């Protein structure tokens, strides 16, 4: 490994080493096989949902438009980190260029932020559909839905732009080993030659705002939805509403649970092993379960997938 040594003149680090999981070769191969399988299933599952929603005109409604964008976002989200991680499992060097590290950092956080915002929009959509059904068609028009999706993507890619730019300008004089599977702010702050408390505070403040802010908006929306559902006179209506909202709440719980552990409590001193496991959970496990949760709980999506696959018994 080409590890830069500390230098009094602050010699510039040109690449980082993503240490990943330090284990023997057989375990590395096993993890490579496991994560490759997970990645393929994640891409296939979310891709199938996108195709089903595009091909079935009956699903061209606001709820499914948001779901299709969410699945499309998940494909890029998992692809921002996993391919490089898989390469490193079978590589001895495990290096990543300075620019490549910060590009990975930027896209991973930007896509994650867009996902947080889109989950909030999806909760707002369910709130309007269930709590204000008469006004829903007039509010959630196709044009309005498109604007909401564009805002989610745009805000996601702008939210962390300044802190990531500031971190990239910090002096890194060595060592250059990142004890993580991805380029993450915590290890990068630890490798910087100079402390940057203001940049660190900005980074974790923005993380807290996007995570907790969206989480409480989602929690408030589903609380109002639950109250409205319990007042429904129709048992079938209650069951359908619970089925839809229950699956979405499962996705929110999986995603936000691991995020809160990592990015809103920098002072707790999480071990490197815990950071890696938590990152794998929200970067790989959650995107894998999303299509399973949606397809198994939603009759319309299952019917669309059967139509595309040409088999009535495959799902």
Tab-separated table of N, CA, C and O in Angstrom, residues 126-197:
chain	number	residue	atom	x	y	z
A	126	UNK	N	-49.669	10.541	0.452
A	126	UNK	CA	-50.605	9.634	1.132
A	126	UNK	C	-51.513	10.408	2.096
A	126	UNK	O	-52.689	10.078	2.258
A	127	UNK	N	-50.943	11.433	2.720
A	127	UNK	CA	-51.751	12.263	3.620
A	127	UNK	C	-52.894	12.936	2.854
A	127	UNK	O	-54.047	12.914	3.296
A	128	UNK	N	-52.577	13.521	1.711
A	128	UNK	CA	-53.608	14.185	0.916
A	128	UNK	C	-54.635	13.182	0.396
A	128	UNK	O	-55.844	13.452	0.403
A	129	UNK	N	-54.155	12.027	-0.076
A	129	UNK	CA	-55.055	11.039	-0.674
A	129	UNK	C	-56.045	10.480	0.343
A	129	UNK	O	-57.207	10.213	0.008
A	130	UNK	N	-55.607	10.301	1.585
A	130	UNK	CA	-56.453	9.670	2.596
A	130	UNK	C	-57.206	10.684	3.438
A	130	UNK	O	-58.394	10.496	3.752
A	131	UNK	N	-56.563	11.778	3.793
A	131	UNK	CA	-57.197	12.773	4.664
A	131	UNK	C	-58.019	13.807	3.900
A	131	UNK	O	-58.952	14.393	4.454
A	132	UNK	N	-57.669	14.048	2.650
A	132	UNK	CA	-58.401	15.033	1.833
A	132	UNK	C	-58.674	14.453	0.441
A	132	UNK	O	-58.204	14.993	-0.568
A	133	UNK	N	-59.434	13.366	0.376
A	133	UNK	CA	-59.641	12.680	-0.925
A	133	UNK	C	-60.358	13.531	-1.962
A	133	UNK	O	-60.121	13.369	-3.157
A	134	UNK	N	-61.233	14.432	-1.544
A	134	UNK	CA	-61.979	15.255	-2.507
A	134	UNK	C	-61.086	16.308	-3.158
A	134	UNK	O	-61.281	16.667	-4.324
A	135	UNK	N	-60.117	16.813	-2.408
A	135	UNK	CA	-59.223	17.839	-2.945
A	135	UNK	C	-57.982	17.237	-3.621
A	135	UNK	O	-57.268	17.956	-4.332
A	136	UNK	N	-57.754	15.947	-3.381
A	136	UNK	CA	-56.516	15.302	-3.866
A	136	UNK	C	-56.326	15.429	-5.385
A	136	UNK	O	-55.235	15.816	-5.827
A	137	UNK	N	-57.335	15.121	-6.217
A	137	UNK	CA	-57.113	15.203	-7.677
A	137	UNK	C	-56.772	16.609	-8.154
A	137	UNK	O	-56.038	16.777	-9.137
A	138	UNK	N	-57.312	17.623	-7.483
A	138	UNK	CA	-57.041	18.998	-7.896
A	138	UNK	C	-55.671	19.488	-7.443
A	138	UNK	O	-55.085	20.374	-8.070
A	139	UNK	N	-55.166	18.913	-6.349
A	139	UNK	CA	-53.852	19.327	-5.831
A	139	UNK	C	-52.734	18.543	-6.504
A	139	UNK	O	-51.773	19.124	-7.034
A	140	UNK	N	-52.839	17.221	-6.473
A	140	UNK	CA	-51.777	16.366	-7.020
A	140	UNK	C	-51.959	16.151	-8.521
A	140	UNK	O	-52.226	15.043	-8.993
A	141	UNK	N	-51.816	17.207	-9.271
A	141	UNK	CA	-51.861	17.110	-10.728
A	141	UNK	C	-50.512	16.606	-11.254
A	141	UNK	O	-49.513	16.590	-10.522
A	142	UNK	N	-50.503	16.203	-12.512
A	142	UNK	CA	-49.256	15.715	-13.098
A	142	UNK	C	-48.158	16.764	-13.083
A	142	UNK	O	-46.992	16.465	-12.799
A	143	UNK	N	-48.522	18.010	-13.345
A	143	UNK	CA	-47.558	19.101	-13.363
A	143	UNK	C	-46.987	19.351	-11.970
A	143	UNK	O	-45.775	19.556	-11.801
A	144	UNK	N	-47.847	19.302	-10.962
A	144	UNK	CA	-47.408	19.528	-9.583
A	144	UNK	C	-46.485	18.394	-9.113
A	144	UNK	O	-45.475	18.642	-8.446
A	145	UNK	N	-46.827	17.162	-9.477
A	145	UNK	CA	-45.988	16.007	-9.112
A	145	UNK	C	-44.604	16.119	-9.738
A	145	UNK	O	-43.594	15.834	-9.086
A	146	UNK	N	-44.568	16.533	-10.998
A	146	UNK	CA	-43.285	16.704	-11.686
A	146	UNK	C	-42.424	17.743	-10.986
A	146	UNK	O	-41.215	17.559	-10.797
A	147	UNK	N	-43.036	18.852	-10.578
A	147	UNK	CA	-42.303	19.894	-9.866
A	147	UNK	C	-41.738	19.376	-8.544
A	147	UNK	O	-40.595	19.674	-8.171
A	148	UNK	N	-42.533	18.585	-7.808
A	148	UNK	CA	-42.069	18.040	-6.534
A	148	UNK	C	-40.870	17.114	-6.727
A	148	UNK	O	-39.903	17.158	-5.959
A	149	UNK	N	-40.930	16.288	-7.763
A	149	UNK	CA	-39.822	15.365	-8.036
A	149	UNK	C	-38.557	16.139	-8.407
A	149	UNK	O	-37.455	15.832	-7.926
A	150	UNK	N	-38.705	17.158	-9.251
A	150	UNK	CA	-37.551	17.973	-9.651
A	150	UNK	C	-36.939	18.674	-8.445
A	150	UNK	O	-35.709	18.738	-8.302
A	151	UNK	N	-37.788	19.176	-7.545
A	151	UNK	CA	-37.293	19.836	-6.335
A	151	UNK	C	-36.500	18.855	-5.474
A	151	UNK	O	-35.449	19.205	-4.924
A	152	UNK	N	-36.989	17.630	-5.346
A	152	UNK	CA	-36.287	16.614	-4.551
A	152	UNK	C	-34.895	16.341	-5.116
A	152	UNK	O	-33.908	16.284	-4.363
A	153	UNK	N	-34.811	16.170	-6.415
A	153	UNK	CA	-33.513	15.901	-7.048
A	153	UNK	C	-32.590	17.107	-6.947
A	153	UNK	O	-31.407	16.976	-6.599
A	154	UNK	N	-33.116	18.303	-7.240
A	154	UNK	CA	-32.283	19.507	-7.239
A	154	UNK	C	-31.769	19.832	-5.836
A	154	UNK	O	-30.565	20.087	-5.644
A	155	UNK	N	-32.666	19.821	-4.853
A	155	UNK	CA	-32.256	20.124	-3.471
A	155	UNK	C	-31.282	19.070	-2.946
A	155	UNK	O	-30.347	19.399	-2.201
A	156	UNK	N	-31.499	17.819	-3.336
A	156	UNK	CA	-30.596	16.757	-2.895
A	156	UNK	C	-29.175	16.983	-3.374
A	156	UNK	O	-28.206	16.775	-2.623
A	157	UNK	N	-29.026	17.442	-4.617
A	157	UNK	CA	-27.687	17.627	-5.177
A	157	UNK	C	-27.065	18.970	-4.794
A	157	UNK	O	-25.885	19.195	-5.064
A	158	UNK	N	-27.836	19.844	-4.174
A	158	UNK	CA	-27.293	21.124	-3.722
A	158	UNK	C	-27.026	21.152	-2.219
A	158	UNK	O	-26.231	21.966	-1.747
A	159	UNK	N	-27.686	20.271	-1.479
A	159	UNK	CA	-27.676	20.348	-0.015
A	159	UNK	C	-26.269	20.230	0.578
A	159	UNK	O	-25.881	21.015	1.451
A	160	UNK	N	-25.494	19.258	0.122
A	160	UNK	CA	-24.161	19.025	0.697
A	160	UNK	C	-23.039	19.564	-0.190
A	160	UNK	O	-21.865	19.248	0.048
A	161	UNK	N	-23.362	20.340	-1.195
A	161	UNK	CA	-22.339	20.814	-2.129
A	161	UNK	C	-21.277	21.662	-1.432
A	161	UNK	O	-20.060	21.450	-1.625
A	162	UNK	N	-21.684	22.600	-0.606
A	162	UNK	CA	-20.732	23.491	0.066
A	162	UNK	C	-19.866	22.749	1.081
A	162	UNK	O	-18.633	22.882	1.052
A	163	UNK	N	-20.448	21.958	2.012
A	163	UNK	CA	-19.570	21.250	2.961
A	163	UNK	C	-18.608	20.280	2.302
A	163	UNK	O	-17.456	20.157	2.740
A	164	UNK	N	-19.031	19.602	1.241
A	164	UNK	CA	-18.130	18.672	0.560
A	164	UNK	C	-17.003	19.442	-0.117
A	164	UNK	O	-15.839	19.012	-0.103
A	165	UNK	N	-17.322	20.599	-0.701
A	165	UNK	CA	-16.286	21.441	-1.307
A	165	UNK	C	-15.298	21.923	-0.246
A	165	UNK	O	-14.076	21.945	-0.480
A	166	UNK	N	-15.798	22.287	0.931
A	166	UNK	CA	-14.926	22.743	2.017
A	166	UNK	C	-14.024	21.622	2.516
A	166	UNK	O	-12.828	21.829	2.770
A	167	UNK	N	-14.579	20.414	2.655
A	167	UNK	CA	-13.780	19.275	3.118
A	167	UNK	C	-12.693	18.939	2.100
A	167	UNK	O	-11.560	18.608	2.457
A	168	UNK	N	-13.013	19.036	0.808
A	168	UNK	CA	-12.022	18.720	-0.226
A	168	UNK	C	-10.865	19.711	-0.235
A	168	UNK	O	-9.782	19.398	-0.745
A	169	UNK	N	-11.089	20.911	0.323
A	169	UNK	CA	-10.032	21.919	0.365
A	169	UNK	C	-9.175	21.815	1.626
A	169	UNK	O	-8.183	22.538	1.756
A	170	UNK	N	-9.535	20.926	2.532
A	170	UNK	CA	-8.741	20.745	3.753
A	170	UNK	C	-7.411	20.084	3.416
A	170	UNK	O	-7.329	19.293	2.461
A	171	UNK	N	-6.345	20.371	4.166
A	171	UNK	CA	-5.047	19.744	3.891
A	171	UNK	C	-4.994	18.297	4.392
A	171	UNK	O	-5.302	18.026	5.558
A	172	UNK	N	-4.660	17.372	3.496
A	172	UNK	CA	-4.480	15.962	3.845
A	172	UNK	C	-3.016	15.619	3.581
A	172	UNK	O	-2.582	15.532	2.425
A	173	UNK	N	-2.248	15.458	4.644
A	173	UNK	CA	-0.809	15.233	4.476
A	173	UNK	C	-0.404	13.799	4.822
A	173	UNK	O	0.778	13.470	4.791
A	174	UNK	N	-1.319	12.961	5.163
A	174	UNK	CA	-1.025	11.578	5.479
A	174	UNK	C	-1.156	11.311	6.974
A	174	UNK	O	-1.054	12.233	7.772
A	175	UNK	N	-1.433	10.043	7.343
A	175	UNK	CA	-1.629	8.883	6.466
A	175	UNK	C	-2.908	9.005	5.628
A	175	UNK	O	-3.716	9.901	5.864
A	176	UNK	N	-3.066	8.114	4.661
A	176	UNK	CA	-4.206	8.215	3.750
A	176	UNK	C	-5.109	6.989	3.775
A	176	UNK	O	-5.833	6.728	2.826
A	177	UNK	N	-5.072	6.230	4.870
A	177	UNK	CA	-5.902	5.026	4.986
A	177	UNK	C	-7.245	5.389	5.619
A	177	UNK	O	-7.295	5.880	6.753
A	178	UNK	N	-8.332	5.168	4.884
A	178	UNK	CA	-9.689	5.392	5.387
A	178	UNK	C	-10.224	4.056	5.892
A	178	UNK	O	-10.431	3.122	5.109
A	179	UNK	N	-10.423	3.960	7.198
A	179	UNK	CA	-10.908	2.709	7.787
A	179	UNK	C	-12.425	2.613	7.610
A	179	UNK	O	-13.201	2.710	8.558
A	180	UNK	N	-12.817	2.463	6.365
A	180	UNK	CA	-14.241	2.400	6.017
A	180	UNK	C	-14.347	1.730	4.654
A	180	UNK	O	-13.336	1.476	3.990
A	181	UNK	N	-15.581	1.451	4.227
A	181	UNK	CA	-15.788	0.844	2.911
A	181	UNK	C	-16.100	1.894	1.854
A	181	UNK	O	-16.092	1.598	0.660
A	182	UNK	N	-16.393	3.122	2.297
A	182	UNK	CA	-16.661	4.229	1.379
A	182	UNK	C	-15.979	5.483	1.905
A	182	UNK	O	-15.509	5.526	3.041
A	183	UNK	N	-15.941	6.513	1.068
A	183	UNK	CA	-15.428	7.813	1.512
A	183	UNK	C	-16.519	8.505	2.315
A	183	UNK	O	-17.545	8.896	1.767
A	184	UNK	N	-16.283	8.641	3.604
A	184	UNK	CA	-17.271	9.130	4.541
A	184	UNK	C	-16.689	10.331	5.295
A	184	UNK	O	-15.471	10.397	5.499
A	185	UNK	N	-17.527	11.296	5.718
A	185	UNK	CA	-16.972	12.495	6.353
A	185	UNK	C	-16.209	12.240	7.638
A	185	UNK	O	-15.175	12.876	7.887
A	186	UNK	N	-16.685	11.300	8.463
A	186	UNK	CA	-16.009	11.025	9.729
A	186	UNK	C	-14.543	10.653	9.562
A	186	UNK	O	-13.648	11.310	10.122
A	187	UNK	N	-14.226	9.599	8.788
A	187	UNK	CA	-12.821	9.233	8.557
A	187	UNK	C	-12.027	10.324	7.853
A	187	UNK	O	-10.837	10.491	8.121
A	188	UNK	N	-12.660	11.080	6.954
A	188	UNK	CA	-11.952	12.146	6.255
A	188	UNK	C	-11.559	13.268	7.215
A	188	UNK	O	-10.451	13.805	7.141
A	189	UNK	N	-12.445	13.630	8.125
A	189	UNK	CA	-12.102	14.637	9.130
A	189	UNK	C	-10.936	14.151	9.995
A	189	UNK	O	-10.069	14.937	10.378
A	190	UNK	N	-10.928	12.851	10.297
A	190	UNK	CA	-9.866	12.296	11.139
A	190	UNK	C	-8.512	12.320	10.431
A	190	UNK	O	-7.470	12.399	11.088
A	191	UNK	N	-8.510	12.253	9.089
A	191	UNK	CA	-7.252	12.222	8.334
A	191	UNK	C	-6.716	13.613	8.007
A	191	UNK	O	-5.571	13.740	7.576
A	192	UNK	N	-7.527	14.640	8.186
A	192	UNK	CA	-7.086	16.000	7.848
A	192	UNK	C	-5.961	16.449	8.776
A	192	UNK	O	-5.924	16.109	9.961
A	193	UNK	N	-5.015	17.201	8.222
A	193	UNK	CA	-3.878	17.685	9.012
A	193	UNK	C	-4.310	18.737	10.020
A	193	UNK	O	-3.756	18.823	11.110
A	194	UNK	N	-5.274	19.554	9.643
A	194	UNK	CA	-5.760	20.606	10.523
A	194	UNK	C	-7.198	20.317	10.931
A	194	UNK	O	-7.997	19.836	10.122
A	195	UNK	N	-7.525	20.627	12.171
A	195	UNK	CA	-8.900	20.490	12.631
A	195	UNK	C	-9.765	21.562	11.970
A	195	UNK	O	-9.315	22.694	11.749
A	196	UNK	N	-10.975	21.197	11.650
A	196	UNK	CA	-11.910	22.151	11.022
A	196	UNK	C	-13.251	22.037	11.729
A	196	UNK	O	-14.217	21.503	11.171
A	197	UNK	N	-13.340	22.531	12.961
A	197	UNK	CA	-14.589	22.364	13.736
A	197	UNK	C	-15.804	23.008	13.089
A	197	UNK	O	-16.910	22.482	13.191
